[in-house]
Amino acid sequence: MRRALKRLGVLTCLLGLTFVWTATSQGAERRRKPGEPHAGYAYPAGGCVGTTVRVHIGGQYLRQVEDIQVSGGGVEAKIAYWLPPPRPIDAEFRRELARRLRAARISKSPTTTGQARRPRPRKEGEKVVELPKHPLLDRIDELSLDELDHAQRYFFQRIPQVQRKRAIEETVRVDLTIAPDAEPGMRDLRLVSKSGLSNPLRFRVGLLRESREREPNGPDIQPGALESLPVVVNGQILPNDIDRHRFLAKAGQKLVLRAEARTLIPYQADSVPGWMQATLTLFDAEGKEVAYADEYRFDPDPVLFYEVPRDGEYELEVRDAIARGRDDFVYRVAIGELPFITRVFPLGGRCGELTRVEVEGWNLRQTSLPLDTRACTAGLRREAWRQRDALTNEISYAVDDLPEALEAEGNDSRRKPQPVKLPLIINGRIGTPGDKDVYAFDLPQGGEVVAELRARALGSPLDSLLRVLDAEGNVVAWNDDHVNTGLGVRGLGLQTHHADSYVRAKVPKRGTYYVQVGDVRAHGSADHAYRLRISRPQPDVELYVTPSALNLFAGRAEPVTVYAIRRDGFDGEIEITLDGGSDQFTLGGARIPKGRDRVEMTVTAPTRKSSGPVALKLVGVLKSGGKEIRRDVMPADNVMQAFLWRHLVRAEQFSAHVRGNGRWVPIVTLAEKKPVKLRRGGSTKVRFHASRPVPTGSVVFGVIGGPTGVTVDRVENRHDGFTLTLKTSR
């Protein structure tokens, strides 16, 4: 018991205090504990409905993985085997293994390119070398071509020390069976071991036939042909690697080649720019480059469009733009006459109202599509539409609860503005280079007015510039790029360039005012769409919790960080509660004080272990304008990009895994329910109740995540618990 009680923490905030019965680390994000599974990549990172796909997952601490959790349902997993990090092998073993792998490959595919040299027959009396016990070698003749490729790399590839990444050197093979009626889309995949849950990996459930690259397939080797289109090609860019894929196309086909790389692994901490920067190059039968793409607008994942001029063979080349390579440089490329939306207008709709948007693009069968505005909570949504046996690309759109209107052209100056009545959301376009849209509105009295523009967050290429002008044309306020400050992170999701604008301006008197919208670079086209909200402030908040998975011992607590993105000047207090299905868990320090953007709280596990991962849900409760508002707390992970920047990346589910037996753990609570107020330069006593005696002499007390200058000065035992004296510097 003394060993288990080695460290005890006290988590404080300016107006609240929570007791933490655990060892924790300080910083923006909790460190992963030794033994907890870490998932670095999955290859392939997707599969087709109605199939079973063998997935190779690289990571660390994977030996005890016993299950796989896939969000969304319809996917069943079975662990095949675990592989330790590769080790050097001696020359005799290398020769025998090379011979066996070559023989197995030829037996699977006698015409495999680059493998024509058959193994030398064994000489009479030649020593037979026994292969050691190993999951890849115990059934070498049963391995698939993909597994033989992996075995070749695993035992023979020499990776320079500078390119090694120990966090992905262990691997586990998993068979994922995807039901025919499984919902297509992106899922979260987590490893479950005796030590708990791993971080999530992205796994795509799709509708198209899937294929894997066959090594070797570089520029100097004729690649094997894909059977037919459409198809999704899965591959990895390894050190010094360039992949080529050959296919037949017919004249008149409008091909869309859509890559996913950064989408699969959004941020890598130890690479620059922080993700695989894939490029696509298309060659004709004569080897002439006919098309190239290294991005799609501001998305690093490229999309290549090509109308085939004549029948023949074509080759697609996939590489990393800056010639890097590693096992976790995983990609997927969908090839075929696929539906792809390039233009949407408007970029959203009103809650509960039927909204159809105009769409343009490649291989679309409809020119308008419906948006889902049901079960409305205002915010951003993503959707892909099914077209026969294929899905369009996912489109972002906004759902709001204010009245909506369309821009009326001819509103390009203060002399000819478009009059509007507040509050309102305007759907418009910067239709031509240099265009500016101007809206006029009357304010019966002074005060605050908000102009918020969404474009880049909804997939529009517009880099907005927003100005609020008075009746004489003077600039009251303006903004180019709006970035949330105070969170301790650079951004949310996949956005790394915050190009949308936001203005909250104080106007001194009644009168007519104008909002002017333009593009910073004076660009413009029918694609440069936006949604502009003009209204009085509407205080609100958006909430996130990290990490998205908790690994707890029964009866003990783990810290979580809750982030509050405050909207339109809201600075009130926010209560956080555990909602349905979470009765046996308790939440400590569940208050975000006034004006704070980030607070550490604790989740305490029940005293018995769980049979598997448990889904938790947090809800924030706040008061604004005399009304009580409830907002779901969205699970996310605080991840690093390129050695420096940190981002919150959404997860599908907030999960907890409880192990051990916590019957011996004392239940500790604050003696008073009121917030603890700390006096600057003074001392404050805080009393705790405990369900059993706490051996305070064996426990280290410390302040975690509290204000600077707060320390634990003294600990006193009581008959029903103990008292801490907190000392505060001046």
XYZ file of C-alpha atoms in Angstrom:
730
model
C 0.000 0.000 0.000
C 2.883 2.383 0.795
C 4.293 1.825 -2.699
C 0.900 2.488 -4.274
C 0.575 5.732 -2.269
C 3.995 6.980 -3.293
C 2.753 10.208 -4.865
C -0.307 12.317 -4.257
C -1.231 15.491 -6.099
C -3.495 18.420 -5.409
C -4.999 20.112 -8.472
C -6.000 23.713 -7.915
C -7.470 26.531 -9.927
C -8.141 30.129 -8.993
C -11.581 29.382 -7.542
C -11.701 25.611 -7.148
C -9.672 22.701 -5.817
C -9.675 19.005 -6.644
C -7.992 16.035 -4.995
C -5.950 13.759 -7.295
C -5.113 10.238 -6.049
C -2.489 9.429 -8.676
C 0.952 10.198 -10.030
C 0.808 12.661 -12.891
C 3.101 14.794 -15.017
C 2.876 18.508 -15.578
C 2.590 20.247 -18.911
C 0.114 20.929 -21.667
C -0.590 17.259 -22.219
C -0.275 14.158 -20.045
C 2.737 12.002 -20.921
C 2.103 8.432 -21.983
C 3.064 6.041 -19.184
C 5.542 3.186 -19.798
C 3.668 0.088 -20.879
C 0.657 1.910 -22.335
C 0.237 0.898 -25.994
C 1.117 3.484 -28.602
C -0.169 3.207 -32.194
C 1.947 4.963 -34.830
C 0.334 3.893 -38.110
C -1.953 1.330 -39.730
C -1.266 -0.173 -43.149
C -3.455 -0.406 -45.085
C -5.346 2.472 -43.459
C -8.703 1.384 -44.833
C -10.799 -1.392 -46.296
C -13.873 -2.088 -48.404
C -17.238 -3.039 -46.910
C -17.969 -6.767 -47.020
C -14.283 -7.811 -46.880
C -11.688 -8.954 -44.378
C -8.454 -7.000 -44.481
C -5.192 -7.839 -42.730
C -3.849 -4.644 -41.201
C -0.262 -4.087 -40.111
C -0.116 -1.726 -37.096
C 3.204 -0.242 -36.029
C 3.774 1.152 -32.581
C 5.257 0.509 -29.161
C 4.312 -1.695 -26.191
C 2.122 -3.876 -28.398
C 3.031 -7.331 -27.112
C 0.008 -7.552 -24.801
C -2.527 -6.172 -27.271
C -5.639 -8.314 -26.907
C -8.338 -6.440 -28.778
C -9.037 -3.663 -31.271
C -11.687 -0.990 -30.776
C -13.128 0.554 -33.962
C -15.628 3.376 -33.605
C -18.940 3.375 -35.428
C -19.730 -0.346 -35.344
C -19.785 -2.901 -38.165
C -16.092 -3.837 -37.855
C -14.850 -6.919 -35.999
C -11.186 -7.498 -35.167
C -9.022 -10.557 -34.539
C -5.362 -10.406 -33.467
C -3.153 -12.530 -35.736
C 0.348 -12.125 -34.256
C 2.848 -9.703 -32.736
C 6.322 -8.914 -34.069
C 9.178 -7.524 -31.958
C 11.509 -4.809 -33.286
C 13.826 -6.250 -35.995
C 17.294 -7.397 -34.943
C 20.504 -8.030 -36.970
C 20.861 -11.568 -38.397
C 24.017 -13.502 -39.308
C 25.157 -14.264 -42.874
C 24.216 -17.973 -42.867
C 20.722 -17.210 -41.692
C 20.377 -14.392 -44.247
C 21.282 -16.707 -47.163
C 18.809 -19.422 -46.120
C 16.034 -16.917 -45.417
C 16.562 -15.182 -48.780
C 16.299 -18.549 -50.545
C 13.101 -19.488 -48.693
C 11.455 -16.095 -49.288
C 12.313 -16.198 -52.988
C 10.870 -19.707 -53.335
C 7.690 -18.735 -51.477
C 7.227 -15.619 -53.621
C 7.625 -17.545 -56.890
C 5.174 -20.216 -55.740
C 2.597 -17.481 -55.021
C 3.194 -15.500 -58.217
C 5.466 -17.213 -60.763
C 5.435 -14.156 -63.061
C 6.161 -11.556 -60.389
C 8.292 -8.812 -61.903
C 11.780 -8.590 -60.465
C 11.683 -12.100 -58.981
C 12.516 -14.179 -62.052
C 15.766 -15.526 -60.561
C 14.816 -18.816 -58.971
C 16.573 -20.045 -55.822
C 19.597 -22.282 -56.341
C 18.760 -25.968 -55.708
C 20.312 -27.310 -52.526
C 23.486 -29.353 -53.191
C 23.784 -32.937 -52.041
C 25.038 -33.041 -48.475
C 24.662 -29.287 -48.040
C 23.876 -28.261 -44.479
C 20.213 -27.454 -43.832
C 19.882 -24.228 -41.878
C 16.979 -24.204 -39.447
C 15.125 -20.924 -39.245
C 14.548 -19.664 -35.690
C 11.146 -19.499 -34.077
C 9.403 -16.337 -35.258
C 5.783 -15.495 -36.206
C 6.829 -14.626 -39.771
C 8.971 -17.742 -40.220
C 6.873 -20.430 -38.530
C 4.539 -20.547 -41.570
C 6.619 -18.914 -44.273
C 5.021 -20.974 -47.071
C 1.547 -19.729 -46.053
C 2.372 -16.014 -46.119
C 0.593 -13.791 -48.645
C 2.587 -11.705 -51.130
C 2.020 -8.669 -48.939
C 3.353 -10.519 -45.879
C 6.353 -11.765 -47.887
C 7.106 -8.144 -48.832
C 6.941 -7.223 -45.171
C 9.182 -10.133 -44.159
C 11.743 -9.053 -46.767
C 11.850 -5.542 -45.317
C 11.683 -6.730 -41.717
C 14.747 -8.968 -41.923
C 16.852 -7.337 -44.665
C 16.190 -3.600 -44.770
C 18.929 -1.586 -43.130
C 17.487 1.687 -41.883
C 20.008 4.455 -41.138
C 20.077 5.330 -37.450
C 18.870 8.861 -38.219
C 15.705 7.454 -39.869
C 14.838 4.950 -37.145
C 11.731 5.609 -35.122
C 11.573 3.335 -32.100
C 7.971 4.354 -31.398
C 6.829 2.336 -34.474
C 9.304 -0.579 -34.475
C 6.970 -3.111 -32.875
C 4.149 -4.397 -35.046
C 0.951 -6.331 -34.625
C -1.056 -7.968 -37.417
C -4.832 -7.688 -37.154
C -7.644 -9.133 -39.282
C -10.494 -6.620 -39.587
C -13.804 -7.939 -40.912
C -15.958 -5.131 -42.275
C -19.682 -5.908 -42.479
C -21.447 -5.385 -45.846
C -23.765 -2.838 -44.207
C -21.045 -0.990 -42.297
C -21.381 2.767 -42.604
C -18.650 4.133 -44.901
C -16.450 6.904 -43.570
C -13.479 7.629 -41.332
C -13.231 5.673 -38.074
C -11.068 5.741 -34.948
C -9.034 2.570 -34.405
C -7.505 1.914 -30.970
C -5.437 -0.924 -29.569
C -6.596 -2.453 -26.276
C -4.031 -4.172 -24.044
C -3.783 -5.120 -20.385
C -2.185 -1.716 -19.834
C -5.087 0.175 -21.366
C -6.109 1.996 -24.545
C -3.839 3.442 -27.205
C -4.171 6.750 -28.990
C -6.567 6.638 -31.986
C -5.531 5.909 -35.572
C -7.637 6.876 -38.560
C -9.101 4.022 -40.605
C -11.271 4.545 -43.697
C -14.234 2.248 -44.394
C -14.948 2.588 -48.121
C -17.054 1.289 -50.984
C -14.367 0.748 -53.660
C -12.261 -2.306 -54.374
C -8.904 -2.128 -52.582
C -5.404 -2.983 -53.816
C -1.932 -2.889 -52.266
C 1.340 -1.904 -53.830
C 3.635 -4.752 -54.843
C 7.299 -4.065 -54.202
C 9.509 -3.422 -56.080
C 7.549 -0.862 -58.107
C 9.847 2.128 -58.570
C 10.602 4.206 -61.703
C 13.220 1.709 -62.969
C 10.933 -1.322 -62.665
C 7.808 -2.026 -64.689
C 5.026 -2.054 -62.063
C 2.283 -4.629 -62.023
C -0.987 -3.469 -63.559
C -4.050 -2.748 -61.470
C -6.911 -5.046 -62.483
C -9.516 -2.412 -63.298
C -10.861 0.965 -62.262
C -12.186 2.289 -59.953
C -9.803 1.127 -57.226
C -8.110 2.363 -54.073
C -4.343 1.784 -54.020
C -2.681 1.463 -50.613
C 1.037 2.019 -50.196
C 3.924 3.122 -48.001
C 6.747 5.465 -48.912
C 9.789 3.823 -47.332
C 13.323 5.304 -47.214
C 14.526 6.202 -50.750
C 11.183 4.980 -52.120
C 9.089 6.056 -55.112
C 5.974 4.055 -55.985
C 4.439 3.568 -59.438
C 1.077 2.021 -60.279
C 0.033 1.094 -63.844
C -3.554 0.988 -65.129
C -5.577 1.000 -68.355
C -7.753 3.988 -69.236
C -10.087 4.747 -72.138
C -10.434 7.907 -74.191
C -12.988 10.323 -72.765
C -12.778 9.081 -69.175
C -12.727 11.905 -66.644
C -10.335 10.498 -64.084
C -10.091 11.723 -60.509
C -7.038 10.564 -58.539
C -7.559 11.500 -54.902
C -4.805 10.932 -52.302
C -5.075 10.565 -48.537
C -1.839 10.816 -46.539
C -1.976 13.793 -44.193
C -5.661 12.924 -43.623
C -4.625 9.522 -42.224
C -1.875 10.762 -39.892
C -2.585 14.479 -39.428
C 0.480 15.418 -37.398
C 3.886 13.823 -36.874
C 5.973 15.292 -34.066
C 9.367 14.373 -35.550
C 9.070 15.397 -39.206
C 8.842 18.655 -41.129
C 6.286 19.959 -42.133
C 4.695 17.453 -39.752
C 3.012 15.047 -42.182
C 3.714 13.093 -45.358
C 3.593 15.618 -48.217
C 2.395 13.345 -51.025
C 2.699 14.234 -54.714
C 0.915 12.599 -57.677
C 2.403 12.496 -61.188
C 0.658 10.845 -64.143
C 2.614 9.462 -67.135
C 1.321 8.155 -70.451
C 2.481 4.969 -72.232
C 5.537 6.772 -73.683
C 6.649 7.931 -70.242
C 5.625 11.557 -70.818
C 4.315 13.467 -67.804
C 0.734 14.502 -68.528
C -0.502 15.738 -65.127
C 0.865 16.640 -61.699
C -0.565 17.642 -58.296
C 1.055 18.267 -54.928
C -1.977 19.639 -53.057
C -5.646 20.516 -53.458
C -6.126 24.220 -52.842
C -4.817 24.619 -49.271
C -5.131 20.889 -48.425
C -1.729 19.106 -48.462
C -3.342 15.910 -49.816
C -3.291 16.234 -53.627
C -6.155 15.609 -56.054
C -5.335 15.136 -59.740
C -7.957 15.641 -62.485
C -7.335 14.255 -65.977
C -9.539 13.781 -69.043
C -8.061 10.821 -70.940
C -7.267 11.764 -74.584
C -6.750 8.217 -75.920
C -6.900 4.562 -74.911
C -3.755 3.136 -73.383
C -1.667 2.413 -70.316
C -0.958 5.122 -67.764
C 1.327 5.154 -64.740
C 0.741 6.991 -61.495
C 3.804 7.956 -59.477
C 3.485 8.594 -55.731
C 6.329 10.077 -53.738
C 7.073 12.383 -50.834
C 7.681 15.955 -52.005
C 10.908 16.286 -50.018
C 12.213 12.735 -50.561
C 11.648 11.373 -47.062
C 10.411 7.898 -46.263
C 9.424 5.766 -43.272
C 6.965 3.025 -42.371
C 4.418 5.568 -41.128
C 4.388 7.409 -44.481
C 1.162 5.612 -45.395
C -1.102 6.663 -48.260
C -4.305 5.762 -50.070
C -5.100 6.871 -53.632
C -8.574 6.405 -55.120
C -8.439 6.165 -58.937
C -11.357 6.178 -61.376
C -14.264 8.188 -62.730
C -15.102 9.202 -59.187
C -17.581 11.902 -58.124
C -15.717 14.913 -56.772
C -17.268 18.198 -55.626
C -15.171 21.288 -56.338
C -17.758 23.988 -55.635
C -20.595 24.334 -53.103
C -22.994 27.213 -52.593
C -24.245 28.211 -50.107
C -21.823 26.913 -47.462
C -24.526 26.016 -44.945
C -28.092 26.440 -43.787
C -30.400 27.221 -40.896
C -31.284 24.701 -38.194
C -34.347 22.649 -39.066
C -34.924 24.252 -42.474
C -34.680 22.311 -45.732
C -31.488 23.466 -47.450
C -30.234 22.371 -50.846
C -26.836 23.482 -52.089
C -25.661 23.925 -55.664
C -22.675 21.726 -56.483
C -20.201 21.520 -59.354
C -17.318 19.163 -59.968
C -16.284 15.997 -61.780
C -18.520 13.009 -62.573
C -21.500 14.344 -60.601
C -24.973 13.065 -61.414
C -26.750 15.925 -59.596
C -26.350 19.687 -59.561
C -27.889 20.151 -56.100
C -27.723 18.166 -52.870
C -29.568 18.366 -49.516
C -27.833 19.336 -46.269
C -28.592 17.630 -42.979
C -29.832 20.407 -40.682
C -31.840 18.174 -38.348
C -31.274 17.631 -34.585
C -29.747 21.016 -34.601
C -26.862 22.249 -32.574
C -25.163 25.110 -34.348
C -21.675 24.323 -35.631
C -19.659 22.779 -38.444
C -20.547 19.430 -40.039
C -19.022 17.178 -42.682
C -20.840 14.991 -45.192
C -20.197 12.861 -48.270
C -23.004 11.882 -50.651
C -23.381 8.438 -52.190
C -23.508 8.148 -55.965
C -24.101 4.534 -57.021
C -21.145 2.547 -55.639
C -18.970 5.519 -54.801
C -18.944 8.429 -52.386
C -18.164 12.027 -53.150
C -15.408 13.749 -51.231
C -16.448 15.063 -47.825
C -17.731 18.631 -47.750
C -17.723 20.929 -44.705
C -20.734 23.139 -44.080
C -22.156 25.241 -41.250
C -25.511 24.976 -39.513
C -26.685 28.060 -37.605
C -29.873 29.253 -35.924
C -30.067 32.824 -37.287
C -32.076 34.024 -40.303
C -30.250 33.664 -43.638
C -30.008 35.675 -46.862
C -28.122 35.585 -50.159
C -25.767 38.257 -51.395
C -27.248 40.529 -54.055
C -24.616 41.457 -56.659
C -23.857 45.110 -57.288
C -22.941 45.647 -53.625
C -19.297 46.459 -54.285
C -19.020 49.908 -52.675
C -20.310 52.031 -49.826
C -22.336 54.035 -52.339
C -24.180 50.890 -53.457
C -24.296 48.601 -50.436
C -26.701 45.741 -49.829
C -28.979 46.753 -46.921
C -29.484 44.051 -44.281
C -31.347 43.772 -41.002
C -29.639 42.261 -37.953
C -29.168 39.556 -36.837
C -28.429 37.818 -40.135
C -26.180 35.289 -41.860
C -25.327 36.229 -45.458
C -24.166 33.661 -48.008
C -21.986 35.365 -50.599
C -19.048 35.104 -52.993
C -16.037 37.204 -53.899
C -16.874 36.454 -57.511
C -14.067 38.212 -59.408
C -10.481 39.280 -58.650
C -10.496 42.514 -56.658
C -14.220 42.262 -55.831
C -15.482 43.628 -52.508
C -18.906 43.057 -50.979
C -20.425 45.773 -48.794
C -23.424 45.412 -46.441
C -25.168 48.306 -44.696
C -27.138 48.032 -41.443
C -28.669 50.428 -38.937
C -28.015 50.338 -35.219
C -30.688 52.073 -33.123
C -28.149 52.545 -30.335
C -24.437 52.135 -29.690
C -22.807 49.117 -28.140
C -21.109 46.072 -29.630
C -21.556 44.466 -33.040
C -19.994 41.220 -34.289
C -18.997 40.365 -37.854
C -17.776 36.785 -38.258
C -16.799 35.261 -41.618
C -16.361 31.559 -42.333
C -14.773 30.454 -45.589
C -11.491 28.578 -45.154
C -13.019 26.443 -42.382
C -15.659 25.384 -44.929
C -13.282 24.504 -47.766
C -13.416 27.835 -49.615
C -10.119 29.240 -50.981
C -11.065 32.755 -49.813
C -8.443 34.414 -47.570
C -10.747 37.021 -46.113
C -10.253 40.594 -44.988
C -13.085 42.054 -42.926
C -13.701 45.736 -42.133
C -16.415 47.530 -40.135
C -16.915 51.138 -41.309
C -18.945 54.012 -39.936
C -21.253 56.302 -41.939
C -18.318 58.515 -43.028
C -16.262 55.538 -44.225
C -13.861 55.480 -41.267
C -12.603 52.046 -40.212
C -14.083 51.191 -36.817
C -12.377 47.758 -36.667
C -10.812 45.247 -39.036
C -9.342 41.730 -39.040
C -7.431 39.490 -41.426
C -6.801 36.151 -39.656
C -8.521 35.314 -36.366
C -6.690 32.926 -34.021
C -8.001 31.712 -30.654
C -5.537 32.710 -27.937
C -5.085 31.401 -24.417
C -5.645 27.738 -25.261
C -1.958 26.798 -25.316
C -2.398 25.215 -28.769
C -1.989 26.609 -32.272
C -5.211 25.333 -33.791
C -8.068 22.866 -34.060
C -8.221 19.860 -36.382
C -6.308 19.982 -39.654
C -6.254 23.761 -40.033
C -2.763 25.234 -39.913
C -3.531 28.501 -41.731
C -6.223 30.492 -39.959
C -7.526 32.611 -42.848
C -11.028 33.432 -41.578
C -11.844 36.831 -40.056
C -13.667 37.922 -36.912
C -14.456 41.417 -35.595
C -16.133 42.428 -32.345
C -16.388 46.201 -32.478
C -17.675 48.822 -30.085
C -19.706 51.516 -31.834
C -20.148 54.769 -29.902
C -23.525 55.911 -31.223
C -26.576 55.038 -33.264
C -26.431 55.256 -37.050
C -25.639 53.390 -40.251
C -22.612 51.106 -40.372
C -21.043 48.965 -43.078
C -19.273 45.610 -43.245
C -16.845 45.189 -46.148
C -15.608 41.734 -47.267
C -12.654 41.139 -49.592
C -9.777 38.784 -50.327
C -6.363 39.738 -48.898
C -4.623 38.857 -52.179
C -7.381 40.369 -54.347
C -8.274 36.901 -55.664
C -11.814 35.952 -56.573
C -13.926 33.388 -58.413
C -17.186 31.479 -58.095
C -15.306 29.156 -55.684
C -14.553 32.002 -53.239
C -17.723 31.578 -51.178
C -18.304 32.647 -47.572
C -20.838 32.849 -44.746
C -20.953 36.174 -42.944
C -22.698 36.654 -39.594
C -23.566 40.210 -38.551
C -25.257 40.478 -35.166
C -25.042 41.719 -31.644
C -22.732 39.476 -29.530
C -24.156 35.991 -28.947
C -22.061 34.644 -26.050
C -21.359 30.921 -26.320
C -18.572 28.371 -25.888
C -17.067 25.348 -27.631
C -15.549 22.683 -25.328
C -12.888 19.993 -25.807
C -11.365 17.406 -23.468
C -7.950 15.766 -23.824
C -6.759 13.062 -23.905
C -9.513 11.155 -25.677
C -8.640 7.901 -23.856
C -7.983 7.381 -20.144
C -6.114 4.430 -18.645
C -6.989 4.242 -14.950
C -6.418 1.956 -11.985
C -9.630 1.082 -10.169
C -10.506 3.684 -7.556
C -7.834 6.108 -8.722
C -7.958 9.306 -10.737
C -6.351 10.675 -13.868
C -6.131 14.309 -14.930
C -7.841 15.590 -18.054
C -7.640 19.038 -19.627
C -10.826 20.798 -20.671
C -10.461 23.635 -23.198
C -13.033 26.398 -23.567
C -13.169 28.335 -26.843
C -15.173 31.350 -25.795
C -17.360 33.074 -28.387
C -18.447 36.715 -28.654
C -16.918 37.777 -25.355
C -18.444 35.110 -23.130
C -16.306 34.975 -19.977
C -18.667 33.314 -17.500
C -18.207 30.237 -15.353
C -18.797 26.802 -16.914
C -19.824 23.716 -14.947
C -18.733 20.372 -16.394
C -20.748 17.229 -15.660
C -20.461 13.526 -16.460
C -23.513 12.572 -18.502
C -25.394 9.244 -18.913
C -23.617 5.875 -18.671
C -20.856 7.398 -16.534
C -22.508 6.959 -13.078
C -19.662 4.959 -11.540
C -17.054 7.527 -12.548
C -16.687 10.844 -10.741
C -15.402 14.176 -11.993
C -13.292 16.422 -9.764
C -12.645 20.135 -10.151
C -15.491 20.252 -12.635
C -15.603 24.018 -13.028
C -13.994 26.358 -15.531
C -13.743 29.664 -13.663
C -14.663 32.982 -15.145
C -12.275 34.075 -17.873
C -10.213 30.838 -17.936
C -9.690 29.066 -21.290
C -8.139 25.838 -20.017
C -8.455 23.915 -16.751
C -7.216 20.544 -15.514
C -9.814 18.278 -13.914
C -9.776 14.671 -12.754
C -11.781 11.583 -13.640
C -11.895 8.986 -10.856
C -12.564 5.355 -11.758
C -14.937 2.986 -9.971
C -13.374 0.531 -7.498
C -13.678 -2.428 -9.873
C -12.014 -2.947 -13.224
C -14.025 -2.738 -16.430
C -14.534 -5.638 -18.817
C -13.494 -3.403 -21.708
C -13.332 0.240 -22.786
C -16.125 2.387 -21.344
C -17.569 5.341 -23.274
C -17.758 8.553 -21.237
C -19.481 11.815 -22.049
C -18.861 15.262 -20.587
C -21.327 18.129 -20.844
C -20.712 21.810 -20.136
C -23.449 23.929 -18.538
C -23.294 27.725 -18.722
C -25.612 30.698 -18.398
C -25.852 33.334 -21.097
C -28.514 36.008 -21.513
C -30.446 34.588 -18.558
C -30.706 31.165 -20.225
C -29.033 27.876 -19.320
C -27.081 26.429 -22.254
C -25.727 22.871 -22.470
C -22.773 22.091 -24.737
C -21.220 18.669 -25.361
C -17.519 18.441 -24.520
C -15.858 16.983 -27.615
C -13.040 14.433 -27.160
C -9.708 15.358 -28.714
C -5.976 14.725 -28.458
C -3.267 17.325 -27.993
C -0.681 16.412 -30.647
C 2.539 17.998 -31.841
C 3.453 19.115 -35.352
C 7.064 19.358 -36.532
C 8.837 19.544 -33.147
C 6.931 22.664 -32.046
C 3.272 23.448 -32.755
C 0.472 21.724 -30.861
C -3.058 21.070 -32.175
C -6.301 19.626 -30.837
C -7.410 16.779 -33.122
C -10.978 15.521 -32.711
C -11.621 11.896 -31.775
C -14.840 9.968 -32.237
C -15.211 8.860 -28.617
C -14.076 9.684 -25.070
C -13.142 6.299 -23.599
C -11.820 4.932 -20.306
C -10.154 1.604 -19.525
C -10.115 0.547 -15.842
C -7.790 -2.151 -14.506
C -6.763 -3.503 -11.116
C -8.713 -3.609 -7.856
C -9.316 -0.373 -6.003
C -11.149 -1.556 -2.910
C -8.248 -0.423 -0.709
C -8.202 3.131 -2.102
C -9.633 5.746 0.317
C -12.427 7.896 -1.056
C -11.261 11.483 -0.541
C -13.548 14.500 -0.904
C -13.450 18.178 -0.017
C -15.067 18.896 3.341
C -16.739 21.995 1.894
C -18.407 22.221 -1.499
C -17.639 25.906 -1.962
C -14.715 26.967 -4.149
C -11.411 27.451 -2.333
C -10.267 31.075 -2.370
C -6.526 31.650 -2.104
C -5.126 34.848 -0.588
C -2.114 36.318 -2.359
C 0.862 36.261 0.035
C -1.039 34.247 2.671
C -1.977 30.704 3.724
C -5.243 28.828 3.291
C -6.316 25.659 5.055
C -8.277 23.094 3.043
C -9.998 20.172 4.806
C -10.547 16.759 3.211
C -12.738 13.846 4.317
C -11.372 10.313 3.774
C -13.245 6.998 4.006
C -10.200 5.391 5.699
C -6.961 6.653 7.261
C -4.467 8.136 4.808
C -0.774 7.458 5.663
C 0.269 11.051 4.951
C 3.853 10.339 5.979
C 4.235 8.048 2.950
C 2.604 10.426 0.525
C 4.127 13.307 -1.452
C 1.715 16.220 -1.873
C 2.072 18.727 -4.691
C 0.176 21.331 -6.684
C -0.627 20.350 -10.274
C -1.928 22.795 -12.853
C -2.701 25.549 -10.375
C -1.728 29.224 -10.307
C 1.974 30.039 -10.191
C 3.349 30.417 -6.666
C 0.960 28.031 -4.869
C 2.664 25.331 -2.754
C 1.661 22.779 -0.111
C 3.124 24.134 3.144
C 1.860 21.659 5.742
C -0.163 18.429 6.113
C -2.142 17.603 9.281
C -3.948 14.336 10.033
C -7.523 14.464 11.322
C -9.781 11.760 12.682
C -11.937 11.909 9.530
C -9.284 12.838 6.975
C -6.561 15.455 6.760
C -5.947 19.172 6.232
C -3.603 20.808 3.731
C -2.208 24.292 4.218
C -1.657 25.988 0.883
C 0.830 28.838 0.790
C 0.594 31.545 -1.883
C 3.422 33.853 -2.909
C 2.876 37.576 -3.444
